[in-house]
mmCIF file of C-alpha atoms and ligand atoms in Angstrom:
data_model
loop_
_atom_site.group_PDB
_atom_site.id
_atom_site.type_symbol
_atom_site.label_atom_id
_atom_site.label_comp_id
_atom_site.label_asym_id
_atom_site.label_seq_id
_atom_site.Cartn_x
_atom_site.Cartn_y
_atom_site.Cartn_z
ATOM 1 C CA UNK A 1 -27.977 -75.305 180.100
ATOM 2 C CA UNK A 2 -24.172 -74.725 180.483
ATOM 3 C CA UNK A 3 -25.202 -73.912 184.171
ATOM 4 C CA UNK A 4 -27.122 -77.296 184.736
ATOM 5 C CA UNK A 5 -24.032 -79.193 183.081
ATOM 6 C CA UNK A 6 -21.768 -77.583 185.923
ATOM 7 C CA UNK A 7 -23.725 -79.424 188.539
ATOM 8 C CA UNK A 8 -24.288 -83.116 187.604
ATOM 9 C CA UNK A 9 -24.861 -84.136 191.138
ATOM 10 C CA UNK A 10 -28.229 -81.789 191.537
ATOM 11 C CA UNK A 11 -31.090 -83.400 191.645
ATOM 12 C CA UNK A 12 -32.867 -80.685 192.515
ATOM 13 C CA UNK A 13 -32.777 -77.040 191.505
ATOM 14 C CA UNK A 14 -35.667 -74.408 192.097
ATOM 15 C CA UNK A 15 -36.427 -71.025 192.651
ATOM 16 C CA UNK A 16 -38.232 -70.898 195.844
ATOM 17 C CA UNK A 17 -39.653 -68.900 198.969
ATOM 18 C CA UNK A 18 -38.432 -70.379 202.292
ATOM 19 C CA UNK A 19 -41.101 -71.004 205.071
ATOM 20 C CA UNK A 20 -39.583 -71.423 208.569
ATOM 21 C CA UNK A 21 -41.850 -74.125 209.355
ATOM 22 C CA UNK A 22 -41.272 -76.403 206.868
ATOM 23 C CA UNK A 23 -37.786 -78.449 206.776
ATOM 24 C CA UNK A 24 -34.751 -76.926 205.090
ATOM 25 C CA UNK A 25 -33.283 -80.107 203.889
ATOM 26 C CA UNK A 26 -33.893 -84.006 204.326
ATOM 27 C CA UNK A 27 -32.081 -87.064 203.795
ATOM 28 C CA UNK A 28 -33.303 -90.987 203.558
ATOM 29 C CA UNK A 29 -30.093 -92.755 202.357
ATOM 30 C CA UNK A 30 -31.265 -95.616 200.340
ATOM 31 C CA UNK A 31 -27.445 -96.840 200.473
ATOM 32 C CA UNK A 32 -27.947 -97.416 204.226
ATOM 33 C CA UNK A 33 -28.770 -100.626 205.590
ATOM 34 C CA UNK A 34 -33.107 -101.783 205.970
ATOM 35 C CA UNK A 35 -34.612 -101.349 209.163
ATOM 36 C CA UNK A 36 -35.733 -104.482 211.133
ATOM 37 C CA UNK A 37 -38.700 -104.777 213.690
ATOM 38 C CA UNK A 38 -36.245 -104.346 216.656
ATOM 39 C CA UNK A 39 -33.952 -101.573 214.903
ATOM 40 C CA UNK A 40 -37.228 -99.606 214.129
ATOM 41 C CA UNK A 41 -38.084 -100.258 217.985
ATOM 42 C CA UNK A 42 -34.677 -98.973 219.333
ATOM 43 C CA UNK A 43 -35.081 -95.823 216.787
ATOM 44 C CA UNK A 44 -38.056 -94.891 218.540
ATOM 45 C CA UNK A 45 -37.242 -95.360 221.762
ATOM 46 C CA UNK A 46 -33.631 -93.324 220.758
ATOM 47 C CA UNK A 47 -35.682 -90.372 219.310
ATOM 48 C CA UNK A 48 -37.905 -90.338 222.395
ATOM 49 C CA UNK A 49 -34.526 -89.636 224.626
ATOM 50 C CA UNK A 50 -33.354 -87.586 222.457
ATOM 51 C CA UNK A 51 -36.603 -85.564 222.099
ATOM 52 C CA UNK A 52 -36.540 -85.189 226.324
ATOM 53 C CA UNK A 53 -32.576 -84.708 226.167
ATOM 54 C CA UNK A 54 -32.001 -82.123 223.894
ATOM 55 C CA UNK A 55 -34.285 -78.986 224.879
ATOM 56 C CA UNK A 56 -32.271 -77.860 228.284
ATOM 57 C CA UNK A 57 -29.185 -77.849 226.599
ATOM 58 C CA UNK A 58 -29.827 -77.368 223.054
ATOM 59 C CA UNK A 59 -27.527 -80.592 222.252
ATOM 60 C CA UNK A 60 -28.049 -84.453 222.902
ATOM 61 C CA UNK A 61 -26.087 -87.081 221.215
ATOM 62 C CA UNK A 62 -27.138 -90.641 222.948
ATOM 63 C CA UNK A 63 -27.580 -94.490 221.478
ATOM 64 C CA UNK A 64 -29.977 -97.217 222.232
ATOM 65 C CA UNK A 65 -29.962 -100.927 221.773
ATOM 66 C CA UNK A 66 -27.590 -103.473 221.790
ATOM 67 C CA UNK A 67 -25.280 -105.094 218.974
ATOM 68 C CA UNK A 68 -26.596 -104.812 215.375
ATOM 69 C CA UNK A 69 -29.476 -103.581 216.238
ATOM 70 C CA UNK A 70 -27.466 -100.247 218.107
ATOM 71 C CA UNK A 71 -28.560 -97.088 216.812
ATOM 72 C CA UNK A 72 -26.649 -93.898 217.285
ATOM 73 C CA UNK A 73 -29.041 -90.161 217.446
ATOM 74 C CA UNK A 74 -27.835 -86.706 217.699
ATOM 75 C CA UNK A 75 -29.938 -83.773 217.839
ATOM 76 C CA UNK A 76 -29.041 -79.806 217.993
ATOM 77 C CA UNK A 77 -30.482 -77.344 217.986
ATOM 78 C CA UNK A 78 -28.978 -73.662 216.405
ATOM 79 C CA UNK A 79 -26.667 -72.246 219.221
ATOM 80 C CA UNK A 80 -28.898 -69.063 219.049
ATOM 81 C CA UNK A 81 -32.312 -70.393 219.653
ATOM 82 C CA UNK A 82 -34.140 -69.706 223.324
ATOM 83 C CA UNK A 83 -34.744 -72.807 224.435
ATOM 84 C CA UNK A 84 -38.849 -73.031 224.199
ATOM 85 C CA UNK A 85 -38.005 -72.664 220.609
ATOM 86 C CA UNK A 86 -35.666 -75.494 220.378
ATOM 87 C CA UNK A 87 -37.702 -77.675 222.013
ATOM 88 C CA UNK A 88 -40.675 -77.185 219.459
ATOM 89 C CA UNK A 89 -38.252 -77.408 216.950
ATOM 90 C CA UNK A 90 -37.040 -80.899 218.325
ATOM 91 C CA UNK A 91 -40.339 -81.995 218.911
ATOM 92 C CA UNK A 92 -41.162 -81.573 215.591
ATOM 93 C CA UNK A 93 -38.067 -82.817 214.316
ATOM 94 C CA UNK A 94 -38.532 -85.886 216.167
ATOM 95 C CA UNK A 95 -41.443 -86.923 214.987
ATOM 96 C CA UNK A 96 -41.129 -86.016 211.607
ATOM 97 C CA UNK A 97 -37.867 -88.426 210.909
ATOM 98 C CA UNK A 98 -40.069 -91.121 211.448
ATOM 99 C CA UNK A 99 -42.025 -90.755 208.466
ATOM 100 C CA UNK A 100 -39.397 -89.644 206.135
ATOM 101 C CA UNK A 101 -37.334 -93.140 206.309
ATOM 102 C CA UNK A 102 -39.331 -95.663 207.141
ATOM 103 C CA UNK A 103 -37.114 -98.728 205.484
ATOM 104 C CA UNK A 104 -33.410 -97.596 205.907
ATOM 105 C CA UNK A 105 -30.862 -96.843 209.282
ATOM 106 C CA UNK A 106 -29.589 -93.550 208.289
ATOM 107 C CA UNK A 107 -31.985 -90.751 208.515
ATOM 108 C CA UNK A 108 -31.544 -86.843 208.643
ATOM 109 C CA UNK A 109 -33.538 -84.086 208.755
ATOM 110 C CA UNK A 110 -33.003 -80.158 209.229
ATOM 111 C CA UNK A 111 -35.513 -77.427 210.203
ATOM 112 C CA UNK A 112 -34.243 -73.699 210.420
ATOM 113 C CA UNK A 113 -33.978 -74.238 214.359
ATOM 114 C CA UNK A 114 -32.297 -77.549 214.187
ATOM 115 C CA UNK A 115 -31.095 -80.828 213.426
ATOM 116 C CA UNK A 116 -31.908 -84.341 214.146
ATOM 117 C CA UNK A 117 -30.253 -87.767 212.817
ATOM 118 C CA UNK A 118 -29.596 -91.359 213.585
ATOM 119 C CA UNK A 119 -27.792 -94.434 212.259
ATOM 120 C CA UNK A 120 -26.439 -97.829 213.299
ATOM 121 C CA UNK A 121 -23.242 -96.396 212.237
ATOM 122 C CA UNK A 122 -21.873 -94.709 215.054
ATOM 123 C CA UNK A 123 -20.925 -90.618 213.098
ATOM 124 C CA UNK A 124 -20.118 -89.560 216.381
ATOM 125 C CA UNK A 125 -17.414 -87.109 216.091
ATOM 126 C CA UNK A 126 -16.438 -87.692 212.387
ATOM 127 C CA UNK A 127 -16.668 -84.981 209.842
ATOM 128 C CA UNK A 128 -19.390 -85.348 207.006
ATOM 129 C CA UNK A 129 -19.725 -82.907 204.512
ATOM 130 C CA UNK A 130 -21.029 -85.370 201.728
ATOM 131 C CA UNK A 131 -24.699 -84.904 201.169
ATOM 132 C CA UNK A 132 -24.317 -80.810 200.957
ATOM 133 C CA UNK A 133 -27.824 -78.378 200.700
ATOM 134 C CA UNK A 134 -27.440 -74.441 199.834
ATOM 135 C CA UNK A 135 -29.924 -71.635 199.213
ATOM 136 C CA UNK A 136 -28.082 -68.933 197.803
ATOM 137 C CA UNK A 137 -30.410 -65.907 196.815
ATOM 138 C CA UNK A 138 -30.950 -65.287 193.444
ATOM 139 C CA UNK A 139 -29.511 -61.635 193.503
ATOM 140 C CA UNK A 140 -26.196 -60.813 193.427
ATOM 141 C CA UNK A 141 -23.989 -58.426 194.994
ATOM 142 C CA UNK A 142 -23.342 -55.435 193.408
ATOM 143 C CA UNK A 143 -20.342 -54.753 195.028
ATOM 144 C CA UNK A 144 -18.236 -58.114 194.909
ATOM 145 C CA UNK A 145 -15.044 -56.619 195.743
ATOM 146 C CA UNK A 146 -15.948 -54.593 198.795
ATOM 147 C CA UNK A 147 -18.299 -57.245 199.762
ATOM 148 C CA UNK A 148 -15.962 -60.447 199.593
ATOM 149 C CA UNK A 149 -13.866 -58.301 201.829
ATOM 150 C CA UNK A 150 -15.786 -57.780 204.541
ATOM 151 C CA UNK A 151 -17.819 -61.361 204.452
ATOM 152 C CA UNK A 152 -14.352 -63.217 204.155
ATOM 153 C CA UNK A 153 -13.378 -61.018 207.623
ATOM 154 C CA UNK A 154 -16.678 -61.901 209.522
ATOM 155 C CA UNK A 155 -16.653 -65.352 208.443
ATOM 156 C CA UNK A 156 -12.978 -65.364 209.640
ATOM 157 C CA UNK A 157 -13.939 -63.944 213.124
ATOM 158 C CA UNK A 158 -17.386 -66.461 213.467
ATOM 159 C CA UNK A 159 -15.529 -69.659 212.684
ATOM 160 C CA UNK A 160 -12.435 -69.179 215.022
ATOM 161 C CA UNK A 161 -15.454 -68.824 217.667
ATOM 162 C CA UNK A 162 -17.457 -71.915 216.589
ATOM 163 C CA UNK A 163 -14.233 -73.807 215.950
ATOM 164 C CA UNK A 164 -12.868 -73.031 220.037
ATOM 165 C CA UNK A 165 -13.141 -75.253 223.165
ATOM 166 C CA UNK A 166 -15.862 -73.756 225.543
ATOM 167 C CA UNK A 167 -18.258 -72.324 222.442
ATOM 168 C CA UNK A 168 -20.752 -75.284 221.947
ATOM 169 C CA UNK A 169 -19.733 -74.981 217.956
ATOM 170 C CA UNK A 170 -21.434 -71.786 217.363
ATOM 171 C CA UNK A 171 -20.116 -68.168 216.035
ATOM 172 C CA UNK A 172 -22.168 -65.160 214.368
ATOM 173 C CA UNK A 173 -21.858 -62.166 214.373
ATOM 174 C CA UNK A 174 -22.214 -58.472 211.721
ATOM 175 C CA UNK A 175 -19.973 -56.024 210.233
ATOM 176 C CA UNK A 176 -20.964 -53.168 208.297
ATOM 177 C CA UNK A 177 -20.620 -53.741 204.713
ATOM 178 C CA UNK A 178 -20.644 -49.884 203.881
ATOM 179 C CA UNK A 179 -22.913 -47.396 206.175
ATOM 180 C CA UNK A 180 -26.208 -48.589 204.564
ATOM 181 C CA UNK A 181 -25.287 -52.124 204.123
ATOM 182 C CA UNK A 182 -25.039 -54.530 207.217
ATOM 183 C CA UNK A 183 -24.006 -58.335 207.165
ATOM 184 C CA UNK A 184 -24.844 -60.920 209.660
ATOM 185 C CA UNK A 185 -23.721 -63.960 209.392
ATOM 186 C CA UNK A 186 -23.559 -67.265 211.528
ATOM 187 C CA UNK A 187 -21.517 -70.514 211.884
ATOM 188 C CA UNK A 188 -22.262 -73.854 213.500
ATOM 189 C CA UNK A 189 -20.928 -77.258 214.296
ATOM 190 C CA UNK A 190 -22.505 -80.423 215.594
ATOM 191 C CA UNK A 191 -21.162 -80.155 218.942
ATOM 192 C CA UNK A 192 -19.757 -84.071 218.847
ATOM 193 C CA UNK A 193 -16.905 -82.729 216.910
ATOM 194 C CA UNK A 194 -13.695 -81.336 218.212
ATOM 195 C CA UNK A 195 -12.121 -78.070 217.420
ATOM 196 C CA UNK A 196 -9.810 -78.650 214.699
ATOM 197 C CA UNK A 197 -12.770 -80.942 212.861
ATOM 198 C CA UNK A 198 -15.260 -78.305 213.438
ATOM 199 C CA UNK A 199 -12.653 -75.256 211.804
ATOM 200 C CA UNK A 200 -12.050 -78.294 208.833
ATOM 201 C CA UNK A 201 -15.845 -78.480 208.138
ATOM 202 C CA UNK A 202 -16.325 -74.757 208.080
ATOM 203 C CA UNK A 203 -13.842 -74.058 205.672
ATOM 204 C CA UNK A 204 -14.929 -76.369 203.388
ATOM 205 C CA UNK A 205 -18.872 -74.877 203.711
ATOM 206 C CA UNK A 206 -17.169 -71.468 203.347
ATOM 207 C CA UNK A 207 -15.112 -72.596 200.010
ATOM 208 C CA UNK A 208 -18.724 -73.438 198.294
ATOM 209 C CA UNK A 209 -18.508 -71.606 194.667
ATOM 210 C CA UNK A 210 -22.683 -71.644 194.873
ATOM 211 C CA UNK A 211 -22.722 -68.979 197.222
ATOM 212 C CA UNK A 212 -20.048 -67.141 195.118
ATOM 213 C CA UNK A 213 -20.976 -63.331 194.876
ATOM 214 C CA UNK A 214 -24.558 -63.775 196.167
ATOM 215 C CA UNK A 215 -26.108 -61.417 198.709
ATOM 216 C CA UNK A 216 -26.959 -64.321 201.336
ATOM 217 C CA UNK A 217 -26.197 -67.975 201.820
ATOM 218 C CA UNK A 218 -26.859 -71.150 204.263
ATOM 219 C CA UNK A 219 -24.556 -74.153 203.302
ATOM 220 C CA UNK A 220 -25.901 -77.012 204.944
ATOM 221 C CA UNK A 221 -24.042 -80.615 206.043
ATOM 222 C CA UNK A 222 -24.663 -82.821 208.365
ATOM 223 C CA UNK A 223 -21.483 -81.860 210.541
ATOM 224 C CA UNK A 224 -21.660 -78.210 210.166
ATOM 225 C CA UNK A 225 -23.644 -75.551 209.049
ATOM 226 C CA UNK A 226 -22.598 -71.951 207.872
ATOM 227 C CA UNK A 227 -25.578 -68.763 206.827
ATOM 228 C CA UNK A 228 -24.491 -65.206 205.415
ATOM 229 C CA UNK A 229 -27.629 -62.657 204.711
ATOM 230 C CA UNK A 230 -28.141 -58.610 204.814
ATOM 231 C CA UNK A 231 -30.546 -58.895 206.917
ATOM 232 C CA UNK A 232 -30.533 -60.353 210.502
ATOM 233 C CA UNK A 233 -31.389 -63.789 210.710
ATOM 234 C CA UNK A 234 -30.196 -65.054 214.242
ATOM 235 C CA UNK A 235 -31.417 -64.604 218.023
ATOM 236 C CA UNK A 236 -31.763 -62.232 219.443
ATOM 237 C CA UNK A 237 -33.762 -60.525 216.636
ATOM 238 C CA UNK A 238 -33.818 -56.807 216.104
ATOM 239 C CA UNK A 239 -37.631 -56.424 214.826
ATOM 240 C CA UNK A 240 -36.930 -52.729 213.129
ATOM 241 C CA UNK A 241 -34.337 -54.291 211.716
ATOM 242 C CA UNK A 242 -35.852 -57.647 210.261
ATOM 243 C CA UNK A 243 -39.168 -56.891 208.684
ATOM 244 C CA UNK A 244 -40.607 -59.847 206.491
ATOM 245 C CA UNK A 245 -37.392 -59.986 204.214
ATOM 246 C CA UNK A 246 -36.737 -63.735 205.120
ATOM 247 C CA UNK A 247 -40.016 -64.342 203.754
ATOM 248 C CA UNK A 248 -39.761 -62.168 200.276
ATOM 249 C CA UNK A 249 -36.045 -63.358 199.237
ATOM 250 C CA UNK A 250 -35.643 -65.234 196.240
ATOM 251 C CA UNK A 251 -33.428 -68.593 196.915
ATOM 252 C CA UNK A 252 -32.541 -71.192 194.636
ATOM 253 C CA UNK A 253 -31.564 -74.467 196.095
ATOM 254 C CA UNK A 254 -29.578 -77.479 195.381
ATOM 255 C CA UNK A 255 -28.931 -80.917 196.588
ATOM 256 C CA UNK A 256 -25.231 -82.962 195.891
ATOM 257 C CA UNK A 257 -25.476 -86.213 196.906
ATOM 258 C CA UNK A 258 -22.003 -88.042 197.587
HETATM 259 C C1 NAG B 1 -25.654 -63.414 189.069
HETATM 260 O O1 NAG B 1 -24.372 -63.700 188.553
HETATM 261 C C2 NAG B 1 -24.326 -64.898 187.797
HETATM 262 C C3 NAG B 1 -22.866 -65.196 187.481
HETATM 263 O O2 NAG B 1 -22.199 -64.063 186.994
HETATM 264 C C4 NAG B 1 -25.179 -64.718 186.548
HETATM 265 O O3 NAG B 1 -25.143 -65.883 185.757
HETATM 266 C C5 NAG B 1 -26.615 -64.437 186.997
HETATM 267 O O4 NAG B 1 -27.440 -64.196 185.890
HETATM 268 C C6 NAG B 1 -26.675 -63.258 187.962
HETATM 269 N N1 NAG B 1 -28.024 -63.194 188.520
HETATM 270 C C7 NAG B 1 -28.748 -62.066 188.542
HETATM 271 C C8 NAG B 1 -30.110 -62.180 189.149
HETATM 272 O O5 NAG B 1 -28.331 -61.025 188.095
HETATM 273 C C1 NAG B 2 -22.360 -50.055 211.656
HETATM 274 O O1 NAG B 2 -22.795 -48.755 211.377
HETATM 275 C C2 NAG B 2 -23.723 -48.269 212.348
HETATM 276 C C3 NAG B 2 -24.262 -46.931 211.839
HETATM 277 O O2 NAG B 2 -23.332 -46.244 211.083
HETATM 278 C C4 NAG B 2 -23.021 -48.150 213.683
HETATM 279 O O3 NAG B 2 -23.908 -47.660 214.660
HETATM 280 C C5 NAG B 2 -22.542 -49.546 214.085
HETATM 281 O O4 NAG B 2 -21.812 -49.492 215.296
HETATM 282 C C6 NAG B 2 -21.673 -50.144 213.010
HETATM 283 N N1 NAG B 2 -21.458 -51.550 213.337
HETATM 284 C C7 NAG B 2 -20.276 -52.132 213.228
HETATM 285 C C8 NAG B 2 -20.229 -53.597 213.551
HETATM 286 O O5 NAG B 2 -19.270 -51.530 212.882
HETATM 287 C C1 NAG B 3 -39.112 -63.211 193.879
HETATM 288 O O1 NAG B 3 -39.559 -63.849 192.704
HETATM 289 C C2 NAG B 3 -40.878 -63.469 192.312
HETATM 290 C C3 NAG B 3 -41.286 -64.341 191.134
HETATM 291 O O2 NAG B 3 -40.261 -64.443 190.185
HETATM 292 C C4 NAG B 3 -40.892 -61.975 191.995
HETATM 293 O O3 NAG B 3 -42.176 -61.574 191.628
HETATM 294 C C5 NAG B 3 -40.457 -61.198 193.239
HETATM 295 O O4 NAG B 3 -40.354 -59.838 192.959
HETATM 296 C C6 NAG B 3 -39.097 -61.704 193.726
HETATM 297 N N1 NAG B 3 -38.786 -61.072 194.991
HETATM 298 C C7 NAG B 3 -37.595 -60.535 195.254
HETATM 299 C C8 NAG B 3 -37.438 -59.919 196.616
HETATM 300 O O5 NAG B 3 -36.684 -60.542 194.445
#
């Protein structure tokens, strides 16, 4: 109970398994401003460029409309997905917004693969770490010491990668935690943001006490994004290495809210 009175912004916390399919984290905020016939017409009509812009590269950021009624879209996808995978991804994505906020302006929605959202606000470029999802796994390290160590140095090395001109926002990378242990671990920025945001927004992900001692991670915002496991997780995949284990570890999740 202490625990739960730690975190009064959860409103969710669970014990779960993780399905690559389904979406990592969503967000309908009922704060935002209601939809109108021509807002949820220019919405559309944004997600359908967006859906056609964002494959080749695996980045679009675009508006549509006029006035009020202007709504701003980014989509990305993660910097290590081959393209034919993005594009399902954003497909999917794309499609799937539209039925998770059908009466407010500011939607967002994340899959493993990527990340979609619009707004009449224009985000472009600003750093938002206020609605914040983690899975940490339920096991600890056994090692914290040793471990801290080595994931503070990778993280180190990933971010000053993401956070540099020329690196479309993304770092990962390993290190060997001892000579049975390996760590892989990745770090991402919505590519609207500049360098110094991007290293701001990755510092903060990386200074989340939920992920404190566990044996993987994925801190979630809609600016950034930063993932820590022992097993490999990103592109290109080694299959001897990466058996079914993203499919048999234990995370528990929770949502802040601003
Ligand atoms: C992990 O560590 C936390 C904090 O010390 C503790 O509360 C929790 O029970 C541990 N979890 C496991 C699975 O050992
Ligand atoms: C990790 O250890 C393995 C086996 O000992 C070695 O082949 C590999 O080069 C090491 N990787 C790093 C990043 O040091
Ligand atoms: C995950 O949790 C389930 C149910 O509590 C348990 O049976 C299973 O052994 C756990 N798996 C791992 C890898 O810890």
């Amino acid at each position: 109970m202490a625990f739960c009175f730690h975190y009064l912004l959860i409103f969710s916390l669970c014990i779960l398994y993780v399905e690559s399919t389904d979406p990592i984290a969503q967000l309908c905020n009922q704060d935002s401003k209601t939809t109108t016939p021509q807002i949820t017409q220019n919405i559309h009509s944004l997600l359908t460029k967006l859906a056609q812009t964002t494959s080749e590269s695996g980045y679009s950021k675009t508006s549509f409309g006029k006035g009020q009624a202007q709504v701003f879209g980014l989509a990305q996808c993660r910097g290590d997905v081959p393209s034919q995978d993005c594009s399902t991804c954003i497909q999917a994505a794309a499609k799937k917004i539209k039925t998770i906020c059908p009466n407010r302006v500011d939607a967002r929605l994340w899959y493993d693969y990527c990340f979609i959202r619009y707004n009449t606000n224009n985000f472009f470029g600003k750093v938002d770490t206020g609605y914040e999802t983690i899975y940490s796994t339920v096991e600890n390290v056994t090692d914290p010491k040793t471990f801290n160590h080595a994931l503070g140095a990778l993280m180190y090395e990933i971010n000053t990668v993401a956070g540099a001109l020329g690196s479309k926002g993304v770092g990962k990378g390993e290190t060997n935690v001892s000579h049975f242990v390996t760590l892989y671990a990745l770090s991402q920025c919505t590519r609207d943001l500049s360098p110094f945001s991007c290293r701001k927004c990755l510092e903060i992900a990386n200074g989340e006490t939920f992920c404190d001692n566990k044996k993987g991670c994925r801190v979630i915002y809609s600016s950034c994004y930063v993932r820590y496991e022992l097993y490999p997780f990103f592109f290109p995949v080694d299959k001897k290495l990466a058996p079914e284990s993203s499919l048999v570890t234990n995370y528990s999740s929770v949502v802040r809210k601003p």
